[in-house]
Amino acid sequence: MIRPATPADIPVIHTLIRELAEYEKALHEARATEAQLHEALFGEHPAAFAHIAADDTTGDPVGFALWFLNFSTWRGVHGIYLEDLYVRPTARGAGHGKALLTELAHICATRGYERLEWSVLNWNTPSIAFYESLGARPQDGWTVYRLTDEPLRALADHRPS
């Protein structure tokens, strides 16, 4: 069962994010608070959206997808950028990940979005195999760059007054 997240899901989303960060060997980088997640997902100007995968029998959350809109200047329409997709290890193989991606693909199709994109760590071969089994392909020729922390602040300091 896939459903849109509600404010009551914030604690479980926070827990799942931390589980994902631990799986990706980067728990020390997962600094988001429940208050920040609530504001991002349900504040006055939501910046992101989330869906919950729930166990069909118990209804307990077993995974989530957190996403936001991007925009293609070449295609002239929005797309979805999937920030996080995570299914608890005990629930893997039951179709929850595919169901979450299917829901996002449906949102793209019904809203006229032409892309569903995400990043995956190069070492995460089980996820890569899963994504490729759905028809997803890596984008050769592109490298992700990121500014954070001190380099981001240093660049911001160079802004003319």
XYZ file of N, CA and C in Angstrom:
483
model
N 0.843 -1.175 0.000
C 0.000 0.000 0.000
C 0.894 1.246 0.000
N 0.661 2.128 -0.935
C 1.388 3.387 -1.027
C 0.395 4.511 -0.766
N 0.816 5.460 0.065
C -0.061 6.599 0.363
C 0.779 7.850 0.560
N 0.184 9.026 0.306
C 0.907 10.260 0.612
C 1.173 10.351 2.114
N 2.312 10.904 2.451
C 2.642 11.108 3.866
C 1.729 12.167 4.468
N 1.529 12.057 5.769
C 0.768 13.046 6.527
C 1.679 13.605 7.624
N 1.278 14.703 8.257
C 2.103 15.217 9.358
C 2.373 14.184 10.448
N 1.454 13.262 10.667
C 1.659 12.218 11.681
C 2.800 11.273 11.315
N 3.202 11.259 10.051
C 4.287 10.379 9.590
C 5.675 10.968 9.814
N 5.773 12.202 10.259
C 7.088 12.846 10.399
C 8.046 12.016 11.258
N 7.652 11.512 12.421
C 8.612 10.720 13.205
C 9.123 9.489 12.458
N 8.250 8.769 11.743
C 8.705 7.581 11.026
C 9.558 7.965 9.822
N 9.236 9.059 9.145
C 10.071 9.518 8.033
C 11.462 9.863 8.550
N 11.512 10.548 9.673
C 12.808 10.903 10.273
C 13.610 9.633 10.591
N 12.953 8.651 11.167
C 13.624 7.383 11.489
C 14.107 6.685 10.225
N 13.274 6.648 9.196
C 13.658 5.990 7.943
C 14.827 6.710 7.265
N 14.846 8.029 7.339
C 15.970 8.787 6.784
C 17.260 8.392 7.496
N 17.192 8.278 8.792
C 18.386 7.898 9.556
C 18.804 6.455 9.240
N 17.841 5.555 9.049
C 18.166 4.190 8.645
C 18.842 4.177 7.271
N 18.325 4.972 6.348
C 18.932 5.077 5.020
C 20.349 5.626 5.125
N 20.540 6.665 5.916
C 21.874 7.250 6.080
C 22.845 6.232 6.664
N 22.371 5.435 7.593
C 23.235 4.392 8.156
C 23.586 3.345 7.094
N 22.594 2.942 6.297
C 22.837 1.981 5.218
C 23.865 2.538 4.228
N 23.791 3.840 3.964
C 24.715 4.477 3.020
C 26.025 4.890 3.674
N 26.232 4.456 4.906
C 27.474 4.716 5.643
C 27.735 6.206 5.834
N 26.657 6.971 6.084
C 26.784 8.412 6.239
C 25.848 8.942 7.324
N 25.638 8.163 8.370
C 24.729 8.586 9.427
C 25.143 9.930 10.019
N 26.435 10.184 10.105
C 26.930 11.447 10.660
C 26.490 12.664 9.834
N 26.077 12.453 8.595
C 25.628 13.555 7.748
C 24.128 13.814 7.855
N 23.388 12.922 8.462
C 21.930 13.051 8.559
C 21.580 13.945 9.745
N 21.479 15.236 9.480
C 21.261 16.218 10.548
C 19.850 16.793 10.569
N 19.006 16.440 9.614
C 17.656 16.998 9.550
C 16.883 16.652 10.826
N 16.113 17.620 11.295
C 15.268 17.406 12.466
C 13.830 17.140 12.028
N 13.047 16.626 12.935
C 11.633 16.429 12.646
C 10.959 17.758 12.330
N 11.335 18.823 13.036
C 10.744 20.144 12.777
C 11.076 20.612 11.360
N 12.305 20.390 10.923
C 12.679 20.780 9.556
C 11.892 19.980 8.523
N 11.743 18.684 8.762
C 10.977 17.862 7.837
C 9.523 18.301 7.781
N 8.953 18.608 8.939
C 7.563 19.073 8.960
C 7.405 20.343 8.143
N 8.317 21.286 8.316
C 8.247 22.547 7.561
C 8.410 22.297 6.064
N 9.364 21.435 5.689
C 9.620 21.169 4.272
C 8.449 20.459 3.592
N 7.793 19.563 4.318
C 6.721 18.768 3.727
C 5.328 19.366 3.914
N 5.119 20.070 5.033
C 3.761 20.502 5.360
C 3.664 21.961 5.780
N 4.733 22.721 5.629
C 4.714 24.125 5.996
C 3.894 24.945 5.022
N 3.970 26.255 5.186
C 3.196 27.176 4.349
C 3.559 27.034 2.869
N 4.827 26.807 2.589
C 5.304 26.630 1.211
C 6.085 25.321 1.108
N 5.392 24.184 0.975
C 6.096 22.906 0.936
C 7.147 22.865 -0.174
N 8.320 22.382 0.176
C 9.420 22.283 -0.780
C 9.608 20.848 -1.260
N 8.980 19.916 -0.586
C 9.171 18.509 -0.908
C 7.881 17.752 -0.600
N 7.849 16.518 -1.060
C 6.683 15.672 -0.907
C 7.168 14.279 -0.504
N 6.294 13.499 0.106
C 6.698 12.156 0.519
C 5.535 11.193 0.391
N 5.887 9.961 0.106
C 4.934 8.860 0.091
C 5.460 7.763 1.010
N 4.530 7.092 1.636
C 4.848 6.016 2.569
C 4.442 4.679 1.950
N 5.331 3.704 2.068
C 4.996 2.324 1.727
C 4.635 1.637 3.039
N 3.445 1.071 3.084
C 2.987 0.406 4.300
C 2.785 -1.084 4.031
N 3.045 -1.883 5.030
C 2.827 -3.319 4.958
C 1.340 -3.571 4.685
N 1.055 -4.413 3.700
C -0.333 -4.665 3.311
C -1.158 -5.302 4.425
N -0.523 -6.047 5.302
C -1.242 -6.733 6.369
C -1.400 -5.865 7.609
N -0.291 -5.299 8.077
C -0.326 -4.558 9.339
C -0.567 -3.066 9.164
N -0.260 -2.534 7.987
C -0.355 -1.096 7.771
C 0.839 -0.331 8.298
N 1.808 -1.039 8.879
C 3.001 -0.381 9.421
C 3.881 0.149 8.295
N 4.419 1.370 8.453
C 5.329 1.914 7.440
C 6.589 1.049 7.328
N 6.943 0.722 6.084
C 8.147 -0.084 5.837
C 9.112 0.621 4.885
N 8.707 1.759 4.352
C 9.566 2.487 3.435
C 8.964 3.826 3.082
N 9.748 4.606 2.331
C 9.261 5.919 1.926
C 9.998 6.391 0.681
N 9.384 7.358 0.021
C 10.019 8.103 -1.067
C 9.826 9.575 -0.740
N 10.908 10.335 -0.794
C 10.842 11.779 -0.579
C 11.342 12.425 -1.856
N 10.560 13.367 -2.410
C 10.843 13.914 -3.726
C 10.451 15.383 -3.808
N 10.942 16.020 -4.855
C 10.573 17.410 -5.125
C 10.571 17.624 -6.628
N 10.012 18.743 -7.043
C 9.957 19.058 -8.463
C 11.266 19.665 -8.928
N 11.679 19.285 -10.122
C 12.759 19.980 -10.807
C 12.176 20.528 -12.109
N 13.005 21.121 -12.933
C 12.511 21.697 -14.179
C 13.558 21.513 -15.258
N 13.124 21.063 -16.419
C 14.016 20.896 -17.560
C 13.850 22.080 -18.497
N 14.896 22.859 -18.648
C 14.831 23.977 -19.598
C 14.778 23.450 -21.037
N 15.310 22.265 -21.276
C 15.295 21.711 -22.627
C 13.920 21.181 -23.011
N 13.219 20.611 -22.063
C 11.896 20.063 -22.361
C 10.774 21.043 -22.017
N 11.085 22.025 -21.180
C 10.105 23.049 -20.840
C 9.043 22.615 -19.852
N 9.293 21.533 -19.131
C 8.312 21.043 -18.156
C 9.018 20.569 -16.892
N 8.215 20.422 -15.852
C 8.720 19.880 -14.598
C 9.042 18.403 -14.731
N 9.772 17.921 -13.753
C 10.017 16.507 -13.553
C 10.076 16.277 -12.057
N 10.286 15.066 -11.665
C 10.437 14.717 -10.250
C 11.880 14.318 -10.013
N 12.459 14.875 -8.954
C 13.750 14.412 -8.483
C 13.501 13.637 -7.195
N 13.852 12.379 -7.207
C 13.678 11.499 -6.058
C 14.898 11.638 -5.162
N 14.730 12.287 -4.041
C 15.838 12.504 -3.112
C 16.176 11.234 -2.344
N 15.151 10.574 -1.827
C 15.358 9.357 -1.043
C 14.310 8.314 -1.395
N 14.779 7.095 -1.565
C 13.915 5.923 -1.682
C 14.513 4.891 -0.744
N 13.711 4.420 0.190
C 14.235 3.469 1.161
C 13.136 2.513 1.582
N 13.484 1.241 1.618
C 12.616 0.199 2.149
C 13.433 -0.561 3.185
N 12.841 -0.761 4.337
C 13.546 -1.479 5.399
C 13.979 -2.864 4.918
N 15.157 -3.318 5.350
C 15.673 -4.621 4.885
C 14.695 -5.777 5.080
N 13.940 -5.754 6.169
C 12.998 -6.848 6.438
C 11.818 -6.853 5.472
N 11.599 -5.754 4.757
C 10.466 -5.659 3.839
C 10.893 -5.677 2.374
N 12.190 -5.783 2.123
C 12.670 -5.781 0.740
C 12.253 -7.055 0.017
N 12.053 -6.919 -1.279
C 11.656 -8.052 -2.101
C 10.156 -8.272 -2.164
N 9.398 -7.451 -1.455
C 7.939 -7.606 -1.442
C 7.249 -6.621 -2.391
N 8.038 -5.831 -3.132
C 7.446 -4.930 -4.118
C 7.224 -3.501 -3.668
N 7.648 -3.170 -2.448
C 7.401 -1.814 -1.946
C 8.192 -0.756 -2.723
N 9.460 -1.030 -3.023
C 10.260 -0.067 -3.782
C 9.675 0.172 -5.155
N 9.296 -0.901 -5.823
C 8.683 -0.762 -7.145
C 7.362 -0.015 -7.049
N 6.586 -0.275 -6.016
C 5.304 0.410 -5.846
C 5.512 1.912 -5.628
N 6.543 2.277 -4.859
C 6.834 3.702 -4.659
C 7.229 4.360 -5.982
N 8.112 3.713 -6.748
C 8.519 4.265 -8.042
C 7.351 4.304 -9.022
N 6.488 3.303 -8.971
C 5.305 3.288 -9.827
C 4.402 4.477 -9.516
N 4.239 4.779 -8.229
C 3.422 5.930 -7.836
C 4.017 7.229 -8.374
N 5.332 7.385 -8.274
C 5.969 8.602 -8.787
C 5.868 8.670 -10.305
N 6.011 7.543 -10.987
C 5.843 7.519 -12.441
C 4.420 7.913 -12.817
N 3.449 7.453 -12.034
C 2.051 7.816 -12.277
C 1.850 9.323 -12.104
N 2.452 9.897 -11.079
C 2.356 11.351 -10.880
C 2.948 12.071 -12.095
N 4.101 11.608 -12.561
C 4.708 12.209 -13.752
C 3.748 12.130 -14.937
N 3.210 10.961 -15.182
C 2.346 10.759 -16.339
C 1.084 11.616 -16.273
N 0.464 11.681 -15.107
C -0.799 12.420 -15.009
C -0.592 13.935 -15.017
N 0.580 14.395 -14.587
C 0.833 15.838 -14.546
C 1.629 16.346 -15.746
N 1.996 15.461 -16.647
C 2.748 15.871 -17.821
C 4.229 16.103 -17.561
N 4.751 15.563 -16.467
C 6.182 15.656 -16.187
C 6.904 14.637 -17.068
N 8.074 14.997 -17.566
C 8.752 14.128 -18.522
C 9.983 13.423 -17.974
N 10.313 13.644 -16.707
C 11.490 12.986 -16.135
C 11.234 12.569 -14.697
N 11.778 11.418 -14.364
C 11.876 10.947 -12.983
C 13.341 10.592 -12.807
N 14.035 11.343 -11.972
C 15.473 11.197 -11.832
C 15.864 10.999 -10.375
N 17.024 10.369 -10.173
C 17.582 10.190 -8.839
C 19.049 9.853 -8.975
N 19.744 9.824 -7.870
C 21.142 9.415 -7.820
C 21.249 8.141 -7.000
N 22.263 7.360 -7.309
C 22.524 6.139 -6.547
C 24.032 6.033 -6.351
N 24.421 5.598 -5.179
C 25.844 5.416 -4.905
C 26.406 4.310 -5.793
N 27.593 4.532 -6.309
C 28.207 3.571 -7.240
C 28.366 2.179 -6.638
N 28.570 2.078 -5.323
C 28.775 0.780 -4.692
C 27.475 0.030 -4.427
N 26.333 0.698 -4.593
C 25.054 0.101 -4.227
C 24.513 -0.766 -5.366
N 25.208 -1.860 -5.622
C 24.859 -2.713 -6.761
C 23.465 -3.347 -6.664
N 22.949 -3.696 -5.470
C 21.579 -4.222 -5.449
C 20.555 -3.195 -5.942
N 20.726 -1.938 -5.540
C 19.796 -0.901 -5.997
C 19.969 -0.628 -7.484
N 21.208 -0.582 -7.946
C 21.458 -0.350 -9.370
C 20.785 -1.438 -10.208
N 20.939 -2.683 -9.800
C 20.306 -3.791 -10.532
C 18.787 -3.650 -10.521
N 18.225 -3.259 -9.378
C 16.782 -3.061 -9.275
C 16.327 -1.958 -10.227
N 17.000 -0.807 -10.200
C 16.608 0.316 -11.060
C 16.716 -0.061 -12.532
N 17.787 -0.753 -12.893
C 17.959 -1.134 -14.294
C 16.918 -2.162 -14.723
N 16.438 -2.990 -13.777
C 15.394 -3.965 -14.109
C 14.083 -3.263 -14.469
N 13.929 -2.028 -14.010
C 12.730 -1.246 -14.326
C 12.883 -0.441 -15.611
N 14.086 -0.461 -16.190
C 14.322 0.300 -17.412
C 15.082 1.591 -17.200
N 15.434 1.911 -15.968
C 16.214 3.125 -15.695
C 17.641 2.925 -16.199
N 18.238 3.992 -16.675
C 19.605 3.932 -17.179
C 20.436 5.052 -16.578
N 21.713 4.766 -16.277
C 22.584 5.824 -15.755
C 22.832 6.877 -16.828
N 23.068 8.093 -16.376
C 23.339 9.203 -17.276
C 24.840 9.355 -17.438
N 25.384 8.729 -18.450
C 26.816 8.832 -18.717
C 27.168 10.263 -19.117
N 28.371 10.647 -18.758
C 28.852 11.960 -19.159
C 28.511 13.083 -18.195
N 27.850 12.761 -17.109
C 27.488 13.769 -16.111
C 28.101 13.371 -14.772
N 28.621 14.348 -14.063
C 29.144 14.135 -12.726
C 28.418 15.088 -11.791
N 27.938 14.587 -10.683
C 27.241 15.416 -9.701
C 28.276 16.224 -8.928
N 28.026 17.523 -8.802
C 28.851 18.401 -7.977
C 27.998 18.943 -6.847
N 28.654 19.242 -5.725
C 27.923 19.737 -4.566
C 28.796 20.702 -3.789
N 28.198 21.822 -3.385
C 28.820 22.755 -2.453
C 28.075 22.669 -1.132
N 28.788 22.492 -0.031
C 28.185 22.493 1.299
C 29.146 23.152 2.271
N 28.641 23.412 3.450
C 29.439 23.852 4.586
C 30.336 25.043 4.239
N 31.603 24.981 4.587
C 32.505 26.120 4.416
C 32.680 26.551 2.960
N 32.874 25.644 1.999
C 32.976 26.102 0.610
C 31.732 26.860 0.129
N 30.558 26.432 0.570
C 29.328 27.132 0.205
C 29.306 28.525 0.819
N 29.650 28.613 2.100
C 29.676 29.922 2.769
C 30.726 30.832 2.146
N 31.876 30.282 1.818
C 32.958 31.090 1.217
C 32.508 31.662 -0.128
N 31.856 30.861 -0.948
C 31.376 31.361 -2.226
C 30.313 32.433 -2.024
N 29.420 32.207 -1.067
C 28.371 33.193 -0.786
C 28.978 34.522 -0.341
N 30.079 34.481 0.369
C 30.737 35.698 0.836
C 31.294 36.545 -0.301
N 31.446 35.976 -1.482
C 31.994 36.710 -2.627
C 30.935 37.457 -3.410
N 29.698 37.442 -2.929
C 28.611 38.140 -3.608
C 28.798 39.636 -3.466
N 28.728 40.364 -4.594
C 28.862 41.820 -4.494
C 27.734 42.433 -3.664
N 28.043 43.477 -2.965
C 27.030 44.134 -2.122
C 26.063 44.949 -2.927
